[in-house]
Structure formats: C-alpha cells, structure tokens
Short mmCIF file of C-alpha atoms in Angstrom, two decimals:
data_model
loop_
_atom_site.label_atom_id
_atom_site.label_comp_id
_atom_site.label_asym_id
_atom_site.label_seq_id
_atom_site.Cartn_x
_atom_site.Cartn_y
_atom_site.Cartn_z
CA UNK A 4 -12.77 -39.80 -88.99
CA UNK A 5 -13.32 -37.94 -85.66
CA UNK A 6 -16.39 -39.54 -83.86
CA UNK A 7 -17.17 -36.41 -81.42
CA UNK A 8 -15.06 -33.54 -82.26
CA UNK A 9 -14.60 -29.81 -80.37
CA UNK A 10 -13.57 -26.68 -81.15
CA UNK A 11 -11.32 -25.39 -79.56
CA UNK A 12 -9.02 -27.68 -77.22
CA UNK A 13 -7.82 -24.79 -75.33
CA UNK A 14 -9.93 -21.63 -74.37
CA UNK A 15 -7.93 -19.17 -72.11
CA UNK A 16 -10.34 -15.85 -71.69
CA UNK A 17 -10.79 -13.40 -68.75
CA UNK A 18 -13.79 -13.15 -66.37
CA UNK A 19 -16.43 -11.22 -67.67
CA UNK A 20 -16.61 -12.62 -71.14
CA UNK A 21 -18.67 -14.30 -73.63
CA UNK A 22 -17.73 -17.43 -75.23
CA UNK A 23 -18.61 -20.54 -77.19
CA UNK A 24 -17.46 -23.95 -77.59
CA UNK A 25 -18.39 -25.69 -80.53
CA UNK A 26 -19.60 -29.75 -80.92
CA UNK A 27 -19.98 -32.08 -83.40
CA UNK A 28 -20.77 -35.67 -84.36
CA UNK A 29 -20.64 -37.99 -87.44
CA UNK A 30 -22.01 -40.92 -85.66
CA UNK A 31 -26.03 -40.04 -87.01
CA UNK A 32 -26.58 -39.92 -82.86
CA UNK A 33 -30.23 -38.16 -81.88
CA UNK A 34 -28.79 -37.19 -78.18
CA UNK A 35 -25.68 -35.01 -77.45
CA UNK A 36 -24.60 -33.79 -74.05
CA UNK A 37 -22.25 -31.18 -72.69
CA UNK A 38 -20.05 -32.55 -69.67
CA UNK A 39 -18.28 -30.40 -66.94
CA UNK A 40 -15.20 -31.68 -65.20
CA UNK A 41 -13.78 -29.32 -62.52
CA UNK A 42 -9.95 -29.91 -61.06
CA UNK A 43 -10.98 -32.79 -58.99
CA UNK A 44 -11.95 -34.49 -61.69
CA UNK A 45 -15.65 -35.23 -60.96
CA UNK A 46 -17.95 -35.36 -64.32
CA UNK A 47 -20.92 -33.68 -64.06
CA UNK A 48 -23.72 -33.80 -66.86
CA UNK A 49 -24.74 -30.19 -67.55
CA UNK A 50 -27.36 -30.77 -70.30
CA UNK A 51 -29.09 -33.35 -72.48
CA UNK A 52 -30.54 -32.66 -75.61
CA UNK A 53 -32.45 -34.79 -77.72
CA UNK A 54 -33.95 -34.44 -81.24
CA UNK A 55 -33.15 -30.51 -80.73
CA UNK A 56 -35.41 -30.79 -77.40
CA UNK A 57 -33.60 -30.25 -73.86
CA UNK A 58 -34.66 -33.61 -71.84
CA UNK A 59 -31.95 -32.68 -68.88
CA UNK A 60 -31.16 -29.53 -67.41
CA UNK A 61 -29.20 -30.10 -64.23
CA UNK A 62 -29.02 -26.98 -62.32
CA UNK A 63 -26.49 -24.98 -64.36
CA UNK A 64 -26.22 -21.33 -64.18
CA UNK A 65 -28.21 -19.30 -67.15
CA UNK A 66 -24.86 -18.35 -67.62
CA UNK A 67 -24.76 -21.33 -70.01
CA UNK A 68 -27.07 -21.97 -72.75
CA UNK A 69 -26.78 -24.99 -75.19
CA UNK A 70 -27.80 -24.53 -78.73
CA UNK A 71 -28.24 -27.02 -81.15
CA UNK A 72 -29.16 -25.75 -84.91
CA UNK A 73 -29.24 -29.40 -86.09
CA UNK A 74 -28.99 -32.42 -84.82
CA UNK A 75 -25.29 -33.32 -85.40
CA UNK A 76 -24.27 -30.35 -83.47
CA UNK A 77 -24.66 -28.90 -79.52
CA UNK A 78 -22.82 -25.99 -78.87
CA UNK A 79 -22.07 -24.44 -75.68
CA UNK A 80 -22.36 -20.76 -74.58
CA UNK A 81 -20.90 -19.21 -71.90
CA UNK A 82 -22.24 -15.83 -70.66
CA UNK A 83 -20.41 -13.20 -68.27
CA UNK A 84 -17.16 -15.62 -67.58
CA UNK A 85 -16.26 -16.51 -64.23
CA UNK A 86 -12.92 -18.28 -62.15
CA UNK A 87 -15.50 -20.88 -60.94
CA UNK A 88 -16.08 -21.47 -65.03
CA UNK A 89 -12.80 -22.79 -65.62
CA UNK A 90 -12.64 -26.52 -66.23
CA UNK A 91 -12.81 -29.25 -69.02
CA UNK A 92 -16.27 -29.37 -70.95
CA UNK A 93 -16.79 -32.86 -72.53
CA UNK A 94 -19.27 -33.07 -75.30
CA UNK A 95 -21.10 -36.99 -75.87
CA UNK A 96 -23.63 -38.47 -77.86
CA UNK A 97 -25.25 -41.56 -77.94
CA UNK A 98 -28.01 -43.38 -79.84
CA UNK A 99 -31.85 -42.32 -79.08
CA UNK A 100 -33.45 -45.45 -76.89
CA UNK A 101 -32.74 -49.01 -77.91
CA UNK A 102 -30.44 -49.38 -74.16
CA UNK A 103 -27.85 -47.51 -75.80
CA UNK A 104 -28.21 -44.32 -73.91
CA UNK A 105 -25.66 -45.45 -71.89
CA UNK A 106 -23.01 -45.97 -74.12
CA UNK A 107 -21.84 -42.71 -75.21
CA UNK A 108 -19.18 -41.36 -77.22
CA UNK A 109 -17.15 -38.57 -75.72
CA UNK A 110 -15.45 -35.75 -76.95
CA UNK A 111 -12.08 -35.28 -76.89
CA UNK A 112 -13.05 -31.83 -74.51
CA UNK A 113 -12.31 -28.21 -74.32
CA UNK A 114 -10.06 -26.87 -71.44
CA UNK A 115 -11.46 -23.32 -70.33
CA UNK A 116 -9.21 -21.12 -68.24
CA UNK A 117 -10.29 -17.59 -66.87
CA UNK A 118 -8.30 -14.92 -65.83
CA UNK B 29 -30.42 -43.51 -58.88
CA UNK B 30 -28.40 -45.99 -57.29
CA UNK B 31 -25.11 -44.71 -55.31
CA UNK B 32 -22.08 -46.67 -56.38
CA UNK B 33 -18.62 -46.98 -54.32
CA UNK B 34 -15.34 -48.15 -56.07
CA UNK B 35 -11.86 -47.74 -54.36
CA UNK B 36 -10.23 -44.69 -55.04
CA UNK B 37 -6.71 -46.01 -56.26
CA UNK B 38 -5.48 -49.49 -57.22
CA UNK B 39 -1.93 -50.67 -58.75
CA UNK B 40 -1.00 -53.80 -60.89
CA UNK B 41 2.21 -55.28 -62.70
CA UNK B 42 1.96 -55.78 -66.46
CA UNK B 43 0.70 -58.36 -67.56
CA UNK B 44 -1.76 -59.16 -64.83
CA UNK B 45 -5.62 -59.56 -64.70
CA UNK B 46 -7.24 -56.75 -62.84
CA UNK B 47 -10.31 -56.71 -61.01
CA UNK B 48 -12.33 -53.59 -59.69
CA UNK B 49 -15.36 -53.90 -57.86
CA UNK B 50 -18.19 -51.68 -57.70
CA UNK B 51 -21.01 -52.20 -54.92
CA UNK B 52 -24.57 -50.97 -55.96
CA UNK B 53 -26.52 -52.19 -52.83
CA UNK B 54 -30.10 -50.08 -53.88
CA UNK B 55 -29.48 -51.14 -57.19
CA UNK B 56 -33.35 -51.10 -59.08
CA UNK B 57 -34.98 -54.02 -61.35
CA UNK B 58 -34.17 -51.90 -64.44
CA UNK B 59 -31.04 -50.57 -63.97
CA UNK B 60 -27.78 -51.48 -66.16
CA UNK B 61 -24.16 -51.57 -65.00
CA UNK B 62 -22.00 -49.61 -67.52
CA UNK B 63 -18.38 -49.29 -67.13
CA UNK B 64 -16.51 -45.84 -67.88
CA UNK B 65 -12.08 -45.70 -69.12
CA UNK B 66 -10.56 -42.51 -68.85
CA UNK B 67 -6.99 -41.50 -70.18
CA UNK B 68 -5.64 -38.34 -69.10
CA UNK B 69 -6.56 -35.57 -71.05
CA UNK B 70 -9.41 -37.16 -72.99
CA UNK B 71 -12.61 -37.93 -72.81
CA UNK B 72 -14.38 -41.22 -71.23
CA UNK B 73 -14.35 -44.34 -73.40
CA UNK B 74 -17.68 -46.79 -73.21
CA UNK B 75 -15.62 -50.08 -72.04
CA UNK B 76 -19.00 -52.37 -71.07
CA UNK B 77 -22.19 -52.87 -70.29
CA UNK B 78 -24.33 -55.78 -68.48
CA UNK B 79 -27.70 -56.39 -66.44
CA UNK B 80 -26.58 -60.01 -64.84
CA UNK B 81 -24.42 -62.83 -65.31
CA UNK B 82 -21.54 -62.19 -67.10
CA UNK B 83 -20.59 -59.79 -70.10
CA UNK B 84 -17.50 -59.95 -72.89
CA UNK B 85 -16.27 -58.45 -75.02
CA UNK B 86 -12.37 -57.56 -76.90
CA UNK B 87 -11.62 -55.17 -73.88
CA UNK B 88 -12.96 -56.74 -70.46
CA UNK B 89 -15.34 -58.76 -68.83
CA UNK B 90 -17.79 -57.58 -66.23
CA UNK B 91 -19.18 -60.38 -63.71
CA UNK B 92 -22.99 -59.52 -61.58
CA UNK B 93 -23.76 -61.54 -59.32
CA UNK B 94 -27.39 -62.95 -58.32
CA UNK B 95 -28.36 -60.03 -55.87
CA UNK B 96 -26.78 -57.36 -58.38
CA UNK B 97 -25.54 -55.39 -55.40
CA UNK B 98 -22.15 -55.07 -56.87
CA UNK B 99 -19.96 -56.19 -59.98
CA UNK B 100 -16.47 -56.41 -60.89
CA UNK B 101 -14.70 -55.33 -63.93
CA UNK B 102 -12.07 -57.73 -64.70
CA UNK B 103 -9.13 -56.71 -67.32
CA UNK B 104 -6.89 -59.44 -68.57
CA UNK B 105 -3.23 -58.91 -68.92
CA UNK B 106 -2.66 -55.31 -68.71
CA UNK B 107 -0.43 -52.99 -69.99
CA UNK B 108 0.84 -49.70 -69.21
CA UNK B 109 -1.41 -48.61 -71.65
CA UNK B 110 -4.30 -49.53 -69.07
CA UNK B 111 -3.51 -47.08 -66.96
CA UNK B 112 -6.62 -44.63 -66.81
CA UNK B 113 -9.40 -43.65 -64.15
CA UNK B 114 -12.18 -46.79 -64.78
CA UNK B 115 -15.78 -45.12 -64.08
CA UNK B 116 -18.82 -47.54 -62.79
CA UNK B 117 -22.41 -46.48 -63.43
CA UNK B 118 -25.58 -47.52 -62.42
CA UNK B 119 -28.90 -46.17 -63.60
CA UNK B 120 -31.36 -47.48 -66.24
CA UNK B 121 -30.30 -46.84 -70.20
CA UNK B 122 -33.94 -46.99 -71.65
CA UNK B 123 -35.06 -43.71 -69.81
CA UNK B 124 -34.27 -40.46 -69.81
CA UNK B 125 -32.42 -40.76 -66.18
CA UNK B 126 -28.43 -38.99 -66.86
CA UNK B 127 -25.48 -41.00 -66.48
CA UNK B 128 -23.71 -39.97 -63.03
CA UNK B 129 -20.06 -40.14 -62.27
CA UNK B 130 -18.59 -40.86 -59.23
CA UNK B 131 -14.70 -40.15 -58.47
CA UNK B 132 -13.64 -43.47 -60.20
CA UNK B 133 -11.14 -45.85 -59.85
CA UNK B 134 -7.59 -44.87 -60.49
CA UNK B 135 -5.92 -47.85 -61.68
CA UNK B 136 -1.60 -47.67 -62.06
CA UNK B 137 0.27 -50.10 -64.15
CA UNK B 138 3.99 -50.60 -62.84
CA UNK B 139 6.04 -52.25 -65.41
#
C-alpha cells in the first residue's frame, strides 16, 4: 500500500489556469506538507498543516491555497498559472510531536509544466 | 536555524563505505541532525536521525561528534543502487520550525 500518494504524476496546463493536485496518506499522520522543487533542484517547504490548522506558511503566492477536508488529505490549488509555476510539488507527512516531525514520508510528486 | 554545508558532488566504487560530512557550526542545544536520500524522480526518503554520539540503523550510520558542529553519514558497501542526492538537516524536530533543504550531496556509484 502507497504510504503518500498524488494525483496526478504529470500536469502539463497553460499559463493562466486553474488547477489542483491532489494528496493523500494512509500512515494515520496529523501533519502533511506540500513541497516545491524548481529545476535546480532546491526543496522548498511551501506549507504545513497540522490537525486541519496551517502552522507554516512560507511566503508563497495567494496563487496557491492548500486545503485539507480531513486529515488524511492536503490538496494543492493553483490559481491563474504561471511559467515560474512549473516544477515538482512533493507532498509529506509525518507524525504530530514525539521528535518525529522530522522524519517525514514523501510523496512520490507531481511534475507541473506550463505553457 | 542552523546553515549546513555538504559538498556538492562525490563518487565511489561499489562496494565501498561512503562518508559525507555535513558541518553545522551554529548548531543549537535542541537541534537534531536528520539525514535526507533522494532518487531521481521521487521523493526524499527519511535515511537517519541523531542528537550525539553515534546512530544505526539497516541503512547507515551517522557519527556527531562532541562539539556537534558537523556529522558524517557513513554508508557501508554501496551499490549502484546508492546513487541518489543525500540531504543533511539541522533544526529541532519537537517544534514547529520547517525542515530546510540545502542543494545536497550528489553521490555517483561507478561500478
């Protein structure tokens, strides 16, 4: 079974657009995270949500909006699509507290391309 | 949070251990060393985590010295399959403080 799982692998859309990428995870986590990793390959957290609360907000765009309707699931929005947009999103989650938030489990990520 | 430097690129022959270094020199009292694996095309993997001494487990080991200004990853007896980008973070797990990437080490097996 599929720890962290995202739908879809590939997203190819043009600029101007409105999309969503979908998370999940089995693992009973209470944090999940959405990643962004642009074509030099530096991972950078874009949110942090925990218990269906937003603890981190690094300073993203309102372009992009996580939503969470439960807590096995953080989805990502995308408003207005632009080229600067396209990279890999990762989803993660990890345990709430206990020194574990620092072991998390990573999706398997969603490559966005605009045109 | 504390700034971490790793080289950018090492290479190794099968079968070999490999050790990458991380220095932490503003490393604080509560912060954790957690080591990142990344394969092409996938996510990061969780490989390790330690405060001092010395850590094991199936994958690796991860060695702190005393002053905890830097640590090395050590991986015995690689194989090809080892090839990935190996992530080290520093930053304390039992707040709410984010987990930050740097560029990574790139580490090539040659056969």
């Amino acid at each position: 079974d599929t720890a962290v799982s995202q739908t879809p692998k590939y997203l190819v859309t043009q600029m101007g657009n409105d999309k969503s990428i979908k998370c999940e995870q089995n693992l009973g986590h209470d944090t999940m995270y959405w990643y962004k990793q642009d074509s030099k390959k530096f991972l950078k957290i874009m949110f942090s949500y925990n218990n269906k609360e937003l603890i981190i907000n690094e300073t993203v765009p309102n372009r992009f909006s996580p939503k969470s309707p439960d807590k096995a699931h953080l989805n990502l929005h995308i408003n207005s699509l632009e080229l600067g947009d396209s990279a890999v999103y990762f989803c993660a989650s990890s345990p709430l507290g206990g020194g574990h938030s620092y072991e998390q489990y990573f999706g398997p990520g969603t490559r966005l391309t605009v045109t | 949070l504390a700034k971490t430097t790793q080289p950018i690129s090492m290479d190794s022959y099968e079968g070999q251990e490999v050790n990458i270094t991380c220095s932490h020199n503003n490393i604080a009292t509560n912060d954790y060393i957690t080591w990142y694996q990344q394969f092409p095309s996938q996510g990061p993997r969780f490989i390790i985590q330690g405060y001092k001494t010395k850590v094991t487990n199936e994958v690796a080991s991860l060695f702190i010295p005393a002053d905890r200004k830097s640590s090395t990853l050590s991986l015995p007896r690689v194989s090809l399959s080892d090839t990935a980008v190996y992530y080290c973070l520093v930053g304390d797990p039992f707040g709410n403080e984010k987990l930050t990437f740097g560029t990574g080490t790139r580490l090539t097996i040659i056969p």
